[in-house]
Coordinates of C-alpha atoms and ligand atoms in Angstrom, one line a residue:
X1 CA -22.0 24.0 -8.4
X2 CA -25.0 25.2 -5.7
X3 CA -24.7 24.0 -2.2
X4 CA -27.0 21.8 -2.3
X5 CA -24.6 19.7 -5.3
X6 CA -22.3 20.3 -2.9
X7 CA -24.0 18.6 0.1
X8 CA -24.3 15.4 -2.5
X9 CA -20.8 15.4 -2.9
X10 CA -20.1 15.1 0.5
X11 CA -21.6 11.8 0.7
X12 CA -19.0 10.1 -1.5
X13 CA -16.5 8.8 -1.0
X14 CA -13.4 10.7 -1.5
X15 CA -11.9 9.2 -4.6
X16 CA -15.5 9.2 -6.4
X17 CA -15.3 13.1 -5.0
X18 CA -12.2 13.3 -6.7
X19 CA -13.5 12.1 -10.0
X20 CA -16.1 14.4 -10.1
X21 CA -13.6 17.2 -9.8
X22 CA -11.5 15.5 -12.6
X23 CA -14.5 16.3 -14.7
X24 CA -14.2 20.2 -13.4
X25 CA -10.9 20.4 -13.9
X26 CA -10.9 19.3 -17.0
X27 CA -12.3 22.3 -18.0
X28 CA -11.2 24.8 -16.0
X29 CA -12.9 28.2 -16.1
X30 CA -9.1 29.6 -16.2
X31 CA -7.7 27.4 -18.7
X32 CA -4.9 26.7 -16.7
X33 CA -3.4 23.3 -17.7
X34 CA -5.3 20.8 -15.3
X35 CA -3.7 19.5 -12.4
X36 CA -4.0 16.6 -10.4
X37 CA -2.0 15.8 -7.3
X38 CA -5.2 13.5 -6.0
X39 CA -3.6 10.0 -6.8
X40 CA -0.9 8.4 -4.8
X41 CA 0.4 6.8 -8.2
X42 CA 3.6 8.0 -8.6
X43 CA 5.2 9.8 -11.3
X44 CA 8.3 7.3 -11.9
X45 CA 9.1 3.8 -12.3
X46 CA 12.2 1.6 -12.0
X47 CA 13.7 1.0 -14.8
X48 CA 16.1 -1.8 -13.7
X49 CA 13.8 -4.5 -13.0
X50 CA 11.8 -3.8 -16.0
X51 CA 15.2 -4.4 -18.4
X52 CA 15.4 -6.9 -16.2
X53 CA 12.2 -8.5 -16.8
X54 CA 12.9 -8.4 -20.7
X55 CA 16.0 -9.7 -20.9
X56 CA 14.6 -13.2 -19.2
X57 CA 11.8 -13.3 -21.5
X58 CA 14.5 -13.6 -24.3
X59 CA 16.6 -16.0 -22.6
X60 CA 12.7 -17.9 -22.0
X61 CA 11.8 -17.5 -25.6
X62 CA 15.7 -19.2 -26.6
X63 CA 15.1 -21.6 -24.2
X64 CA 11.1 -22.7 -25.8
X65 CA 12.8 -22.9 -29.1
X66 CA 14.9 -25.6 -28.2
X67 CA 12.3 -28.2 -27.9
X68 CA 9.8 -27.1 -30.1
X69 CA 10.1 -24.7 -33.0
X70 CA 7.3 -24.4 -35.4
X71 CA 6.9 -20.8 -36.6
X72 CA 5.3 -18.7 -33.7
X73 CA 4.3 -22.4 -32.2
X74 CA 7.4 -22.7 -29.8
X75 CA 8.3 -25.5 -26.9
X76 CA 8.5 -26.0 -23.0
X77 CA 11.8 -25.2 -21.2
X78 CA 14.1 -27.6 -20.4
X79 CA 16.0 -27.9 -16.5
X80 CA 19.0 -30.2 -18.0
X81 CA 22.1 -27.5 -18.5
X82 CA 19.6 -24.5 -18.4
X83 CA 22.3 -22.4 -15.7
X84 CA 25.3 -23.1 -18.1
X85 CA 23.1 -21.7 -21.1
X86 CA 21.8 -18.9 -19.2
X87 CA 25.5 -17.6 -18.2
X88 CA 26.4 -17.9 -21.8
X89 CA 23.4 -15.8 -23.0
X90 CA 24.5 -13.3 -20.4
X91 CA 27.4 -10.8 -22.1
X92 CA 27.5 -8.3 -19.4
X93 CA 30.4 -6.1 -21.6
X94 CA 27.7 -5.1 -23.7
X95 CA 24.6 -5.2 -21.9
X96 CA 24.9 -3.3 -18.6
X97 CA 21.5 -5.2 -16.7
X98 CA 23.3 -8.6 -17.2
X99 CA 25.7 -8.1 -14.6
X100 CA 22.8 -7.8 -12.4
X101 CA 21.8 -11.3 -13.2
X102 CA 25.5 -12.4 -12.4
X103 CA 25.2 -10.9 -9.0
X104 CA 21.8 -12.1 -9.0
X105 CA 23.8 -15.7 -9.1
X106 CA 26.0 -15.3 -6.5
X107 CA 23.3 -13.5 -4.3
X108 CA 21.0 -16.4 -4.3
X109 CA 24.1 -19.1 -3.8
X110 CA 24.8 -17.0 -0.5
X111 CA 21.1 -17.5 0.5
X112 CA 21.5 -21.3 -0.2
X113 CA 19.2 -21.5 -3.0
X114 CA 19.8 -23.3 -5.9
X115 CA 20.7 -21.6 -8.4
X116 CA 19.7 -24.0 -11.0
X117 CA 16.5 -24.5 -10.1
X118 CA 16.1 -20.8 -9.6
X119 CA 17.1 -20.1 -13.1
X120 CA 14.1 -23.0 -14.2
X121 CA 11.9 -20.9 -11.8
X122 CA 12.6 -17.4 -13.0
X123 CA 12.6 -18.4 -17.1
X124 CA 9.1 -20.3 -17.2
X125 CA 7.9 -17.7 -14.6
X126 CA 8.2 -14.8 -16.9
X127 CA 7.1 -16.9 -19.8
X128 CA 3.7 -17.8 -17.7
X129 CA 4.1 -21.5 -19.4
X130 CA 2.0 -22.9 -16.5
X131 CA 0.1 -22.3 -13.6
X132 CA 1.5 -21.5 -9.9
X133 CA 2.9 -24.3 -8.1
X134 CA 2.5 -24.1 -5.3
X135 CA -0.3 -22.1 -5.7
X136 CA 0.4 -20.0 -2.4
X137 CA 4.6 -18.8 -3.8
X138 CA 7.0 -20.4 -6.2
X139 CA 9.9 -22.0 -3.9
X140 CA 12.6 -19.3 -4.4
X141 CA 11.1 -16.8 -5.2
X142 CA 9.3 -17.2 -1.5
X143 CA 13.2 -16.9 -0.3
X144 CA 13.9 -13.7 -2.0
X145 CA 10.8 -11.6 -1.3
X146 CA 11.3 -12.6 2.5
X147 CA 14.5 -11.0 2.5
X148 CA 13.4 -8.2 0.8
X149 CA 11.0 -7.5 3.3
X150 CA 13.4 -7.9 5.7
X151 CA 16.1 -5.6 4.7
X152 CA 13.3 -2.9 4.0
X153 CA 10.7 -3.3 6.7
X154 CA 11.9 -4.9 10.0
X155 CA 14.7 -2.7 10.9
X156 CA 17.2 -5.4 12.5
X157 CA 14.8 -8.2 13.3
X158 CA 15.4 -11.2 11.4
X159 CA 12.8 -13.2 10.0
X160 CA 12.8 -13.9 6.9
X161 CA 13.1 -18.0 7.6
X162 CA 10.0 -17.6 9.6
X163 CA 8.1 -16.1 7.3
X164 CA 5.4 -17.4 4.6
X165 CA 4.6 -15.1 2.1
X166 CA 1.4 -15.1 0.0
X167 CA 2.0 -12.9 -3.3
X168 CA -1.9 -11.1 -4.4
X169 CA -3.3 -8.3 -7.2
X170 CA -1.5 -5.4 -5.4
X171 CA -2.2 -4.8 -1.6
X172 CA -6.0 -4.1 -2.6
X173 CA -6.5 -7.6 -3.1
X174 CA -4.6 -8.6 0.0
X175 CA -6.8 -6.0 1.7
X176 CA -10.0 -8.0 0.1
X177 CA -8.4 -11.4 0.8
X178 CA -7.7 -10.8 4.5
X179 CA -11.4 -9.4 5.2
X180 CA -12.8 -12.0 3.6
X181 CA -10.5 -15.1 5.1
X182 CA -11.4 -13.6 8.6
X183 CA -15.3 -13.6 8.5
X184 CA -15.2 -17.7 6.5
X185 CA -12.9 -18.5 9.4
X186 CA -15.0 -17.3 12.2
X187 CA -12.4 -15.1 13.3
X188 CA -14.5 -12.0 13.1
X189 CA -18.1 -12.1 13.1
X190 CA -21.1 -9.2 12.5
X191 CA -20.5 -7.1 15.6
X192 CA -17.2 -7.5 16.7
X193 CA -15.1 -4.3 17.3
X194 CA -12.3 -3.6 15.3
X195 CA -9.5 -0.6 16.1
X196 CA -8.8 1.5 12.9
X197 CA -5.5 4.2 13.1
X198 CA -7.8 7.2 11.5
X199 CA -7.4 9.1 9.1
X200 CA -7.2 5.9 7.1
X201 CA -7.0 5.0 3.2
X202 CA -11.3 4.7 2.6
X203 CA -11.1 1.4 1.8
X204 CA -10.5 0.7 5.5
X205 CA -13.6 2.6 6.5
X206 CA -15.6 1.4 3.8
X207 CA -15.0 -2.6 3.8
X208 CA -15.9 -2.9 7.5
X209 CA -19.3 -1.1 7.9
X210 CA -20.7 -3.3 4.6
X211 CA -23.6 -5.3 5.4
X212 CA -21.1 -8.8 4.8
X213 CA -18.8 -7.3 7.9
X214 CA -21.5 -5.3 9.8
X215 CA -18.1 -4.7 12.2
X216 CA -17.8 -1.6 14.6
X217 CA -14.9 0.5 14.3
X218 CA -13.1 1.9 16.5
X219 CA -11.1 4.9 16.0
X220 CA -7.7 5.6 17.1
X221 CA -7.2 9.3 16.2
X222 CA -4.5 11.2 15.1
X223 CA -4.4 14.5 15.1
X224 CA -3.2 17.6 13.1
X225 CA -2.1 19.0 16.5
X226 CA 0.5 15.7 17.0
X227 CA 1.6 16.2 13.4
X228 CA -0.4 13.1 12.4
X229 CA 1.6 10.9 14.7
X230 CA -0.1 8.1 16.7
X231 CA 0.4 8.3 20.2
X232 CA 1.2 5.5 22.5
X233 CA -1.7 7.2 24.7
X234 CA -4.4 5.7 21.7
X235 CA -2.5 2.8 21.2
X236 CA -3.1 2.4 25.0
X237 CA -7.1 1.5 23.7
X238 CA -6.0 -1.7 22.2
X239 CA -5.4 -3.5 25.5
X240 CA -9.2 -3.7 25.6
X241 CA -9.8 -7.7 25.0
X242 CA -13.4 -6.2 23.3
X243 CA -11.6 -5.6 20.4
X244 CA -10.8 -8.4 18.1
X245 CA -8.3 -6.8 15.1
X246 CA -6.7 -3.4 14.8
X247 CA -6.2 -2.5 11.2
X248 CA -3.4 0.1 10.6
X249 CA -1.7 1.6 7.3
X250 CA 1.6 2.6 8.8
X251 CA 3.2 4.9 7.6
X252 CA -0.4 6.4 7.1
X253 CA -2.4 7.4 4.0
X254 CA -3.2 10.2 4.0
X255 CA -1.4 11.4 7.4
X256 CA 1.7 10.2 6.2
X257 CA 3.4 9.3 9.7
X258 CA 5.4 6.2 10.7
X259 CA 4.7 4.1 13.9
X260 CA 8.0 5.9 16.6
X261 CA 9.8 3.5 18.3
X262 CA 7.9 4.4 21.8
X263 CA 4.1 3.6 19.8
X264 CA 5.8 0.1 18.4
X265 CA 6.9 -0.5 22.4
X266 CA 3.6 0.3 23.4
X267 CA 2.1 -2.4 20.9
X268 CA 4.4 -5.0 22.8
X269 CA 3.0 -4.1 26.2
X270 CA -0.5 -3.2 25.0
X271 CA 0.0 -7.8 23.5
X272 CA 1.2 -9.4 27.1
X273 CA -2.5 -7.9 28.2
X274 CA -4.4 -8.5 25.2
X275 CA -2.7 -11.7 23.2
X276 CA -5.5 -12.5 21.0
X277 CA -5.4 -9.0 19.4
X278 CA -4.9 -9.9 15.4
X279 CA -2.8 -6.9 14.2
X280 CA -2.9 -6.3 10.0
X281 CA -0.6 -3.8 9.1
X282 CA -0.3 -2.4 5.6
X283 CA 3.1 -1.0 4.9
X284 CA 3.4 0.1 1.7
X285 CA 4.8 3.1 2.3
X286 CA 7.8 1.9 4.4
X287 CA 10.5 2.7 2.2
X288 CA 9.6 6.5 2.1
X289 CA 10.7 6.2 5.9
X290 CA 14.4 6.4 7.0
X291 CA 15.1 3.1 9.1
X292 CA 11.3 2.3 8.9
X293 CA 10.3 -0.9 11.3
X294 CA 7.3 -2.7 10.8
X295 CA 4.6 -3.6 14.0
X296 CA 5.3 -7.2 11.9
X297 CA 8.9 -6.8 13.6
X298 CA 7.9 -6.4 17.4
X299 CA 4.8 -8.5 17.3
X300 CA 5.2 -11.7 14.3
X301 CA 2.9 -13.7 15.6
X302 CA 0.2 -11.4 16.0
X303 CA 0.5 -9.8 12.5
X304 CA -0.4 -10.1 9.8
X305 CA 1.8 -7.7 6.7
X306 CA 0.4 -6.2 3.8
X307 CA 3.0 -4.8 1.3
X308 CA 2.7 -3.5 -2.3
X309 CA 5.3 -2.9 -5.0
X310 CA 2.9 0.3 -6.7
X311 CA 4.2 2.6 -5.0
X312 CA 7.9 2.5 -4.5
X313 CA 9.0 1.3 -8.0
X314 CA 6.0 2.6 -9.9
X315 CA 3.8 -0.3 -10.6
X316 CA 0.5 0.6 -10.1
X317 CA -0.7 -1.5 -13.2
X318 CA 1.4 -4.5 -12.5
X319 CA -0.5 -5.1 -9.9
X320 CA 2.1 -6.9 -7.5
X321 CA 1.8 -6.8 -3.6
X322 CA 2.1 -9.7 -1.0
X323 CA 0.7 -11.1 2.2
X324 CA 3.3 -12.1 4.9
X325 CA 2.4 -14.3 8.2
X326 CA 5.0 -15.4 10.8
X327 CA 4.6 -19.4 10.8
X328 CA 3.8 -19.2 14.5
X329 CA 0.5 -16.8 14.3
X330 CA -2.4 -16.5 16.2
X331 CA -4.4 -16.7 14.0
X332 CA -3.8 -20.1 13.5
X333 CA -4.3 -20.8 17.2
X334 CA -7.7 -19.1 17.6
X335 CA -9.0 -21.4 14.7
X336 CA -7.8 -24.1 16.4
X337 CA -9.6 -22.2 19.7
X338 CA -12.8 -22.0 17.7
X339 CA -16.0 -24.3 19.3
X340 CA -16.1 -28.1 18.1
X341 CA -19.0 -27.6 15.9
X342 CA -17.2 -24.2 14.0
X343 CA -14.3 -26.2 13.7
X344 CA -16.4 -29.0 12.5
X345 CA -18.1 -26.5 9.4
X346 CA -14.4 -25.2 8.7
X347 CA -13.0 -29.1 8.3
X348 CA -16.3 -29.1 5.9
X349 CA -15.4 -25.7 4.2
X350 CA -11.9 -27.3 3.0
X351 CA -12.0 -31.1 2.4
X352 CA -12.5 -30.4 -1.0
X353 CA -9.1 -29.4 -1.5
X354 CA -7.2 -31.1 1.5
X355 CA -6.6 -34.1 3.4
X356 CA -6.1 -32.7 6.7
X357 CA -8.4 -29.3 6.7
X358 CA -7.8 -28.7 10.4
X359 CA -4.5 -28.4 9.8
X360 CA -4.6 -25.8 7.1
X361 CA -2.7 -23.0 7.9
X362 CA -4.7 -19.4 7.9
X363 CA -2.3 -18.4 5.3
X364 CA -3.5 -21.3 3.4
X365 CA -6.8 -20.6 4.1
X366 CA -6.3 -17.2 2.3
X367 CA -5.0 -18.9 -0.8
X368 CA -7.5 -21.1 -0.8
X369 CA -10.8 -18.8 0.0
X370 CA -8.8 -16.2 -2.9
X371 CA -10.4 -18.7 -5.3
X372 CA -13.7 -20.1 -3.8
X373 CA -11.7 -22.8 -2.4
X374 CA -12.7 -25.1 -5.3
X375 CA -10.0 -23.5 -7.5
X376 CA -7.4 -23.9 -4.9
X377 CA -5.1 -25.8 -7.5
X378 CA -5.1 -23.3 -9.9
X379 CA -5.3 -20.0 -7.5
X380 CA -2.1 -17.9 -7.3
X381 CA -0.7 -14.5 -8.1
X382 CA 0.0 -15.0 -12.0
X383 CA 3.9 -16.3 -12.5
X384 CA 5.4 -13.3 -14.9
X385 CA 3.6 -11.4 -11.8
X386 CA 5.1 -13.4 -9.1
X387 CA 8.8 -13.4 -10.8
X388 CA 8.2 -9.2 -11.7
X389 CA 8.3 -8.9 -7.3
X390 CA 11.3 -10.9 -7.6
X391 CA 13.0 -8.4 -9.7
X392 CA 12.3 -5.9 -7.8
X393 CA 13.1 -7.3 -4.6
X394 CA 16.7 -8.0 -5.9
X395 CA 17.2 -4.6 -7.3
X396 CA 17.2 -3.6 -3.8
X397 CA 19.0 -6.5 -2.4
X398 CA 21.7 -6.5 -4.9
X399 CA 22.1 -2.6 -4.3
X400 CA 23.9 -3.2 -1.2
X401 CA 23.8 -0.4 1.9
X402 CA 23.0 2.1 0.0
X403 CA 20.0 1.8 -2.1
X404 CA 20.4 4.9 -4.9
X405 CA 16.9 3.8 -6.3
X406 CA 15.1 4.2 -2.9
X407 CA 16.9 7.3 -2.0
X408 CA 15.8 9.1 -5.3
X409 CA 12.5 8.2 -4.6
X410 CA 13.0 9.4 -1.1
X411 CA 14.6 13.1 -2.3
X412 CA 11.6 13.4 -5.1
X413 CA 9.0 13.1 -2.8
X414 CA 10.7 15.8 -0.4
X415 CA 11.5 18.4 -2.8
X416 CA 7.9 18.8 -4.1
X417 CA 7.0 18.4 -0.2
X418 CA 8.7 21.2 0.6
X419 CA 8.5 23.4 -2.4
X420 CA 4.5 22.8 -1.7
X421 CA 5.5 24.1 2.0
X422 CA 7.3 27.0 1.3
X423 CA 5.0 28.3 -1.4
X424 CA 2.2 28.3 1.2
X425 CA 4.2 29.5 3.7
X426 CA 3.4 26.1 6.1
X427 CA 6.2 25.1 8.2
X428 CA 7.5 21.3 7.1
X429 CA 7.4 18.3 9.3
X430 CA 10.8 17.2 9.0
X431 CA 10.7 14.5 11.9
X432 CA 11.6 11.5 11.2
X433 CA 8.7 9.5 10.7
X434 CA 7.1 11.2 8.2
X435 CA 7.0 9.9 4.6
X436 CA 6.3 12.6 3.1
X437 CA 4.2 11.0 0.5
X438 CA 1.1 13.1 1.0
X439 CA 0.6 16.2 2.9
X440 CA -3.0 17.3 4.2
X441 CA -3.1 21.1 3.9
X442 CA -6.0 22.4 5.9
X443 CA -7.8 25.7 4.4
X444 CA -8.9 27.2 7.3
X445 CA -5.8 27.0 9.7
X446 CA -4.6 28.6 6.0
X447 CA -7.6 30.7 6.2
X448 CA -6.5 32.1 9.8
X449 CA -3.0 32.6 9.0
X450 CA -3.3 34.8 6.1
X451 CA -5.9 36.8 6.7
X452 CA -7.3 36.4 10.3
X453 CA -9.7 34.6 12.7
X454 CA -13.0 36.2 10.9
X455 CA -12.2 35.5 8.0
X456 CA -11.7 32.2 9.0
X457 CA -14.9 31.7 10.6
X458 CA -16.6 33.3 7.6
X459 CA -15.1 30.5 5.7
X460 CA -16.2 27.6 7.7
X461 CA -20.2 29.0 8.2
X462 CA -20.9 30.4 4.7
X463 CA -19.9 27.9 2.5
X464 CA -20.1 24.1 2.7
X465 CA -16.6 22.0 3.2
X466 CA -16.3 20.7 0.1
X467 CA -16.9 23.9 -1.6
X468 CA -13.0 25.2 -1.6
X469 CA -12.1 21.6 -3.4
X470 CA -14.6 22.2 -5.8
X471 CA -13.8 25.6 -7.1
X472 CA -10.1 25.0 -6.8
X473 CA -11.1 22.5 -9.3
X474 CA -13.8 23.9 -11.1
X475 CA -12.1 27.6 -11.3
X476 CA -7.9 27.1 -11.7
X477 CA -8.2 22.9 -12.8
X478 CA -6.6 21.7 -9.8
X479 CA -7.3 18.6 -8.3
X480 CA -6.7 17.9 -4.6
X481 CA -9.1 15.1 -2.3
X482 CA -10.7 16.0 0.6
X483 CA -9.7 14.3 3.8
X484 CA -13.4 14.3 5.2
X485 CA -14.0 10.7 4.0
X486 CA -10.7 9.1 5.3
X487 CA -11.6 10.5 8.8
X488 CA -9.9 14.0 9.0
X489 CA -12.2 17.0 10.5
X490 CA -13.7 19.3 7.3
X491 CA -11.4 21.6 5.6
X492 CA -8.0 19.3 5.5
X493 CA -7.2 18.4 1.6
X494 CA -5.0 15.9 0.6
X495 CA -2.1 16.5 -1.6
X496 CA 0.3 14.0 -3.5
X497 CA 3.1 14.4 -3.4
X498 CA 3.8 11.6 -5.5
X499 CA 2.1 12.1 -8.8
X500 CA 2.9 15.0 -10.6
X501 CA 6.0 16.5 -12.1
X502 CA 7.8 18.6 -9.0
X503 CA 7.3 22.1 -10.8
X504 CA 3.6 21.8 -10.2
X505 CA 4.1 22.0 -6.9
X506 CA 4.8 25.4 -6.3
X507 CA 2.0 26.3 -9.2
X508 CA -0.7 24.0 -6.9
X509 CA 0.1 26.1 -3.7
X510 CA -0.3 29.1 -5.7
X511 CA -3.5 28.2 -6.8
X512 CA -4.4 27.4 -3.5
X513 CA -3.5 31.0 -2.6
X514 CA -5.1 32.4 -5.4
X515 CA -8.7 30.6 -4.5
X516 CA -8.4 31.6 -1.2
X517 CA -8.0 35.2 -2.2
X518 CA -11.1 35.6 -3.5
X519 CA -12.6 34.2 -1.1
X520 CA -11.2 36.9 1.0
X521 CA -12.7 39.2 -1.5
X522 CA -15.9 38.3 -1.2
X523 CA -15.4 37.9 2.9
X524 CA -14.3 41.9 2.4
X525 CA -17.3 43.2 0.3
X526 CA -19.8 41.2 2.8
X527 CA -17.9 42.6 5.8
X528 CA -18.4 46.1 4.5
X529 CA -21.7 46.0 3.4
X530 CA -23.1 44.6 6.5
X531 CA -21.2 47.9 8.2
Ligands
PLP601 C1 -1.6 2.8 -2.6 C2 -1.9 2.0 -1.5 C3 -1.8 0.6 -1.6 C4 -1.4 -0.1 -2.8 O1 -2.4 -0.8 -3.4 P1 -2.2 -1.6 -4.7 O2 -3.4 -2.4 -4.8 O3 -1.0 -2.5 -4.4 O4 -1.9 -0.7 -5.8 C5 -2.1 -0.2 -0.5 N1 -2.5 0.4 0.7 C6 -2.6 1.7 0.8 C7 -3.0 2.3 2.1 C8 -2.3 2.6 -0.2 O5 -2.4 3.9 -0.1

């Protein structure tokens, strides 16, 4: 590829970089077997709430049969004695994930549901025998996914009775949905400043600068220097009552860092000054962080939370993720804040499809705007979607303290973190914060390290940024992203640490090295004949 290619490239994005180099690696001048730690889709799933899932489309399928049986033409479920049928299908001596479902029982009797109703819930959910009611959450399954979040994101608070939860198409769609619900609500308009934590996921980047937003970012950096961590001193900027929303991913993507204690106090303080600040935080990579806590913990009402199930239990294609808003929010009162006549177009935006529009909640809104509004009734994460969160809520809930499922994920990620380290001969991050689920592995403080400060100048003059991505890919079939389009300075590549099988760690950072190399080569042979 010439430089000027090259100088293409760079204006992509980075995941449409990163398919390019797919194509490279593909075929690999080397042969080597191709290689890509690009994607954040991880490499494992959970198994639990899959068997899970199956055994309660049986029980659903029993349970059709009993009204209607006509060859493959088979009836609706009944409520009357569904619980006692259901434990009688259950034979936990034999099959080891019904005892889950037992505990299941007795878990959602502490919580006060009704179990009954639960089971009705649960059964026609899987069998998707009709459409979401109510469209925003089925009833229970509201109740479980707000303790879920609880136990895995707020870190002590509780408040998962104060919570409504909006289940979407994986947290892209939440991402889409929130965007979109803000501009139809007036809440931010073309112009308004917005605070981004950068580097950022690109959607982040991309969304707001689109001619339908038109918004001006503002950055709050982090920095290699500060191991990717956000400082209170940048959090400091969002006191300024020019901004309207601050949009973090926390921990970040692709810096990998979690929110400390002392940058979640700062986001208290920074709110007594600035109490109109809307706050969406996506958290999907919470779990990956030892007592992780949420900026949805220290400021409810001025949050909102985006959470997806992709990455922790390997879902990527289920797509299941959720929108969470305290019932108290504020964005609810700076609707109700909005100038007569605004308020009078919004009343007009949602009669269709309610009595009261002024009254509807912004979550509602969301729902609602999710499907043009005039779909309302039927709009609504798919049930067998709605009821898979469930199950994988409760295989954390029911796993008590200790959750073995989230501390394997924890240890995978960390082995081929380190291993990736030590091969390169980078010290590790081991504070606390970090997730660990992607590393950003800059080539020219590499550059420096092994072979000296000319070289690493040479590096960053003669050849364009994106050139060591592309021959890494092009020449030894690895595939890495570059950091450049989610806000990092030129020469930082973004590794997964999530999506390959841990051996391939130690052979990417040897590629790495081996690239590198020959660069130093040709550095030597110009070095000597300019002599
Ligand atoms: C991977 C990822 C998600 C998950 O998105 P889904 O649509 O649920 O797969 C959300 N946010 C960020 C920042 C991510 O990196």
């Amino acid at each position: 590829m010439d430089t000027s290619d090259e100088k293409k490239l760079e204006q992509l994005g980075s995941f449409e970089i990163s398919d390019q180099m797919l194509r490279l690696a593909q075929n690999n001048q080397r042969q080597n077997i191709f290689l890509n730690a690009g994607r954040g889709n991880p490499n494992w799933i959970n198994k639990k709430a899959r068997l899970a899932f199956n055994r309660l489309v049986e029980f659903g399928l029993s349970e059709s049969e009993r009204t209607i049986s006509e060859g493959d033409l088979i009836g609706y479920t009944k409520q009357q004695d569904m619980l006692t049928r259901f434990k009688e299908f259950l034979s936990p001596e034999t099959k080891e994930i019904d005892a889950f479902f037992l505990q299941m029982l007795d878990y959602s009797q502490q919580l006060g549901i009704d179990t009954e109703m639960f089971i009705k819930e649960l059964t026609d959910g899987v069998l998707g025998n009709n459409y979401p009611v109510p469209s925003r959450v089925l009833k229970n399954s509201e109740i479980i996914l707000n303790h879920y979040l609880e136990s895995i994101l707020y870190n002590g608070a509780s408040l998962a009775d104060q919570t409504d939860i909006f289940p979407t198409e994986g947290g892209t769609a939440a991402i889409v949905y929130i965007f979109n619900s803000l501009r139809e609500n007036k809440l931010i308009r073309p112009g308004d400043r917005i605070a981004i934590n950068t580097p950022i996921f690109t959607p982040y980047l991309q969304i707001p600068e689109l001619a339908d937003y038109e918004l001006v970012e503002v950055n709050l950096q982090s920095t290699e220097d500060n191991h990717w961590e956000l400082l209170p001193s940048e959090l400091k900027k969002l006191a300024d009552t020019n901004l309207k929303a601050f949009f973090i991913v926390n921990p970040s993507n692709p810096g990998a860092k979690a929110l400390t204690p002392s940058a979640l106090n700062e986001i208290k303080k920074v709110l007594i000054k600035h109490p109109d600040l809307m706050i969406i935080t996506d958290d999907v990579y919470g779990t990956f962080v030892e007592d992780f806590q949420t900026i949805y913990a220290v400021a409810p009402h001025n949050t909102l939370l985006v959470y997806s199930f992709s990455k922790l239990f390997g879902a990527t294609g289920w797509r299941v993720g959720l929108i969470a808003a305290h019932k108290e929010n504020v964005f609810d009162r700076l609707i109700r804040q909005l100038p007569n006549d605004e308020q009078r177009q919004l009343n007009q935006r949602y009669h269709f499809v309610v009595m009261e529009p002024e009254k509807l909640p912004f979550i509602e809104r969301l729902v609602a705007d999710s499907r043009s509004i005039g779909l309302y009734h039927t709009a609504g994460l798919s049930t067998p979607q709605q009821i898979m969160e469930v199950l994988f809520a409760l295989t954390h809930l029911l796993a008590g303290k200790k959750d073995a499922y989230i501390d394997a994920s924890r240890s995978i990620i960390q082995q081929r973190y380190e291993d990736l380290h030590n091969v390169l001969g980078i010290s590790t991050d081991d504070t606390k914060g970090n997730s660990k689920y992607y590393s950003l592995i800059n080539i020219y403080e590499l550059a420096e390290t092994r072979y000296g400060k000319a070289f690493r100048q040479y590096l960053a003059s003669h050849f364009e940024y994106i050139d060591f991505l592309v021959r890494l890919a092009e020449k030894n079939g690895v595939v890495l992203i570059d950091g450049v389009g989610f806000g990092t300075e030129a020469g930082q590549l973004r590794v997964s640490e999530a999506n390959l099988p841990t051996p391939d760690y130690e052979r990417i950072g040897r590629q790495i090295l081996e690239i590198l190399e020959e660069y130093h080569d040709i550095f030597k042979k110009a070095d000597t004949s300019g002599k």
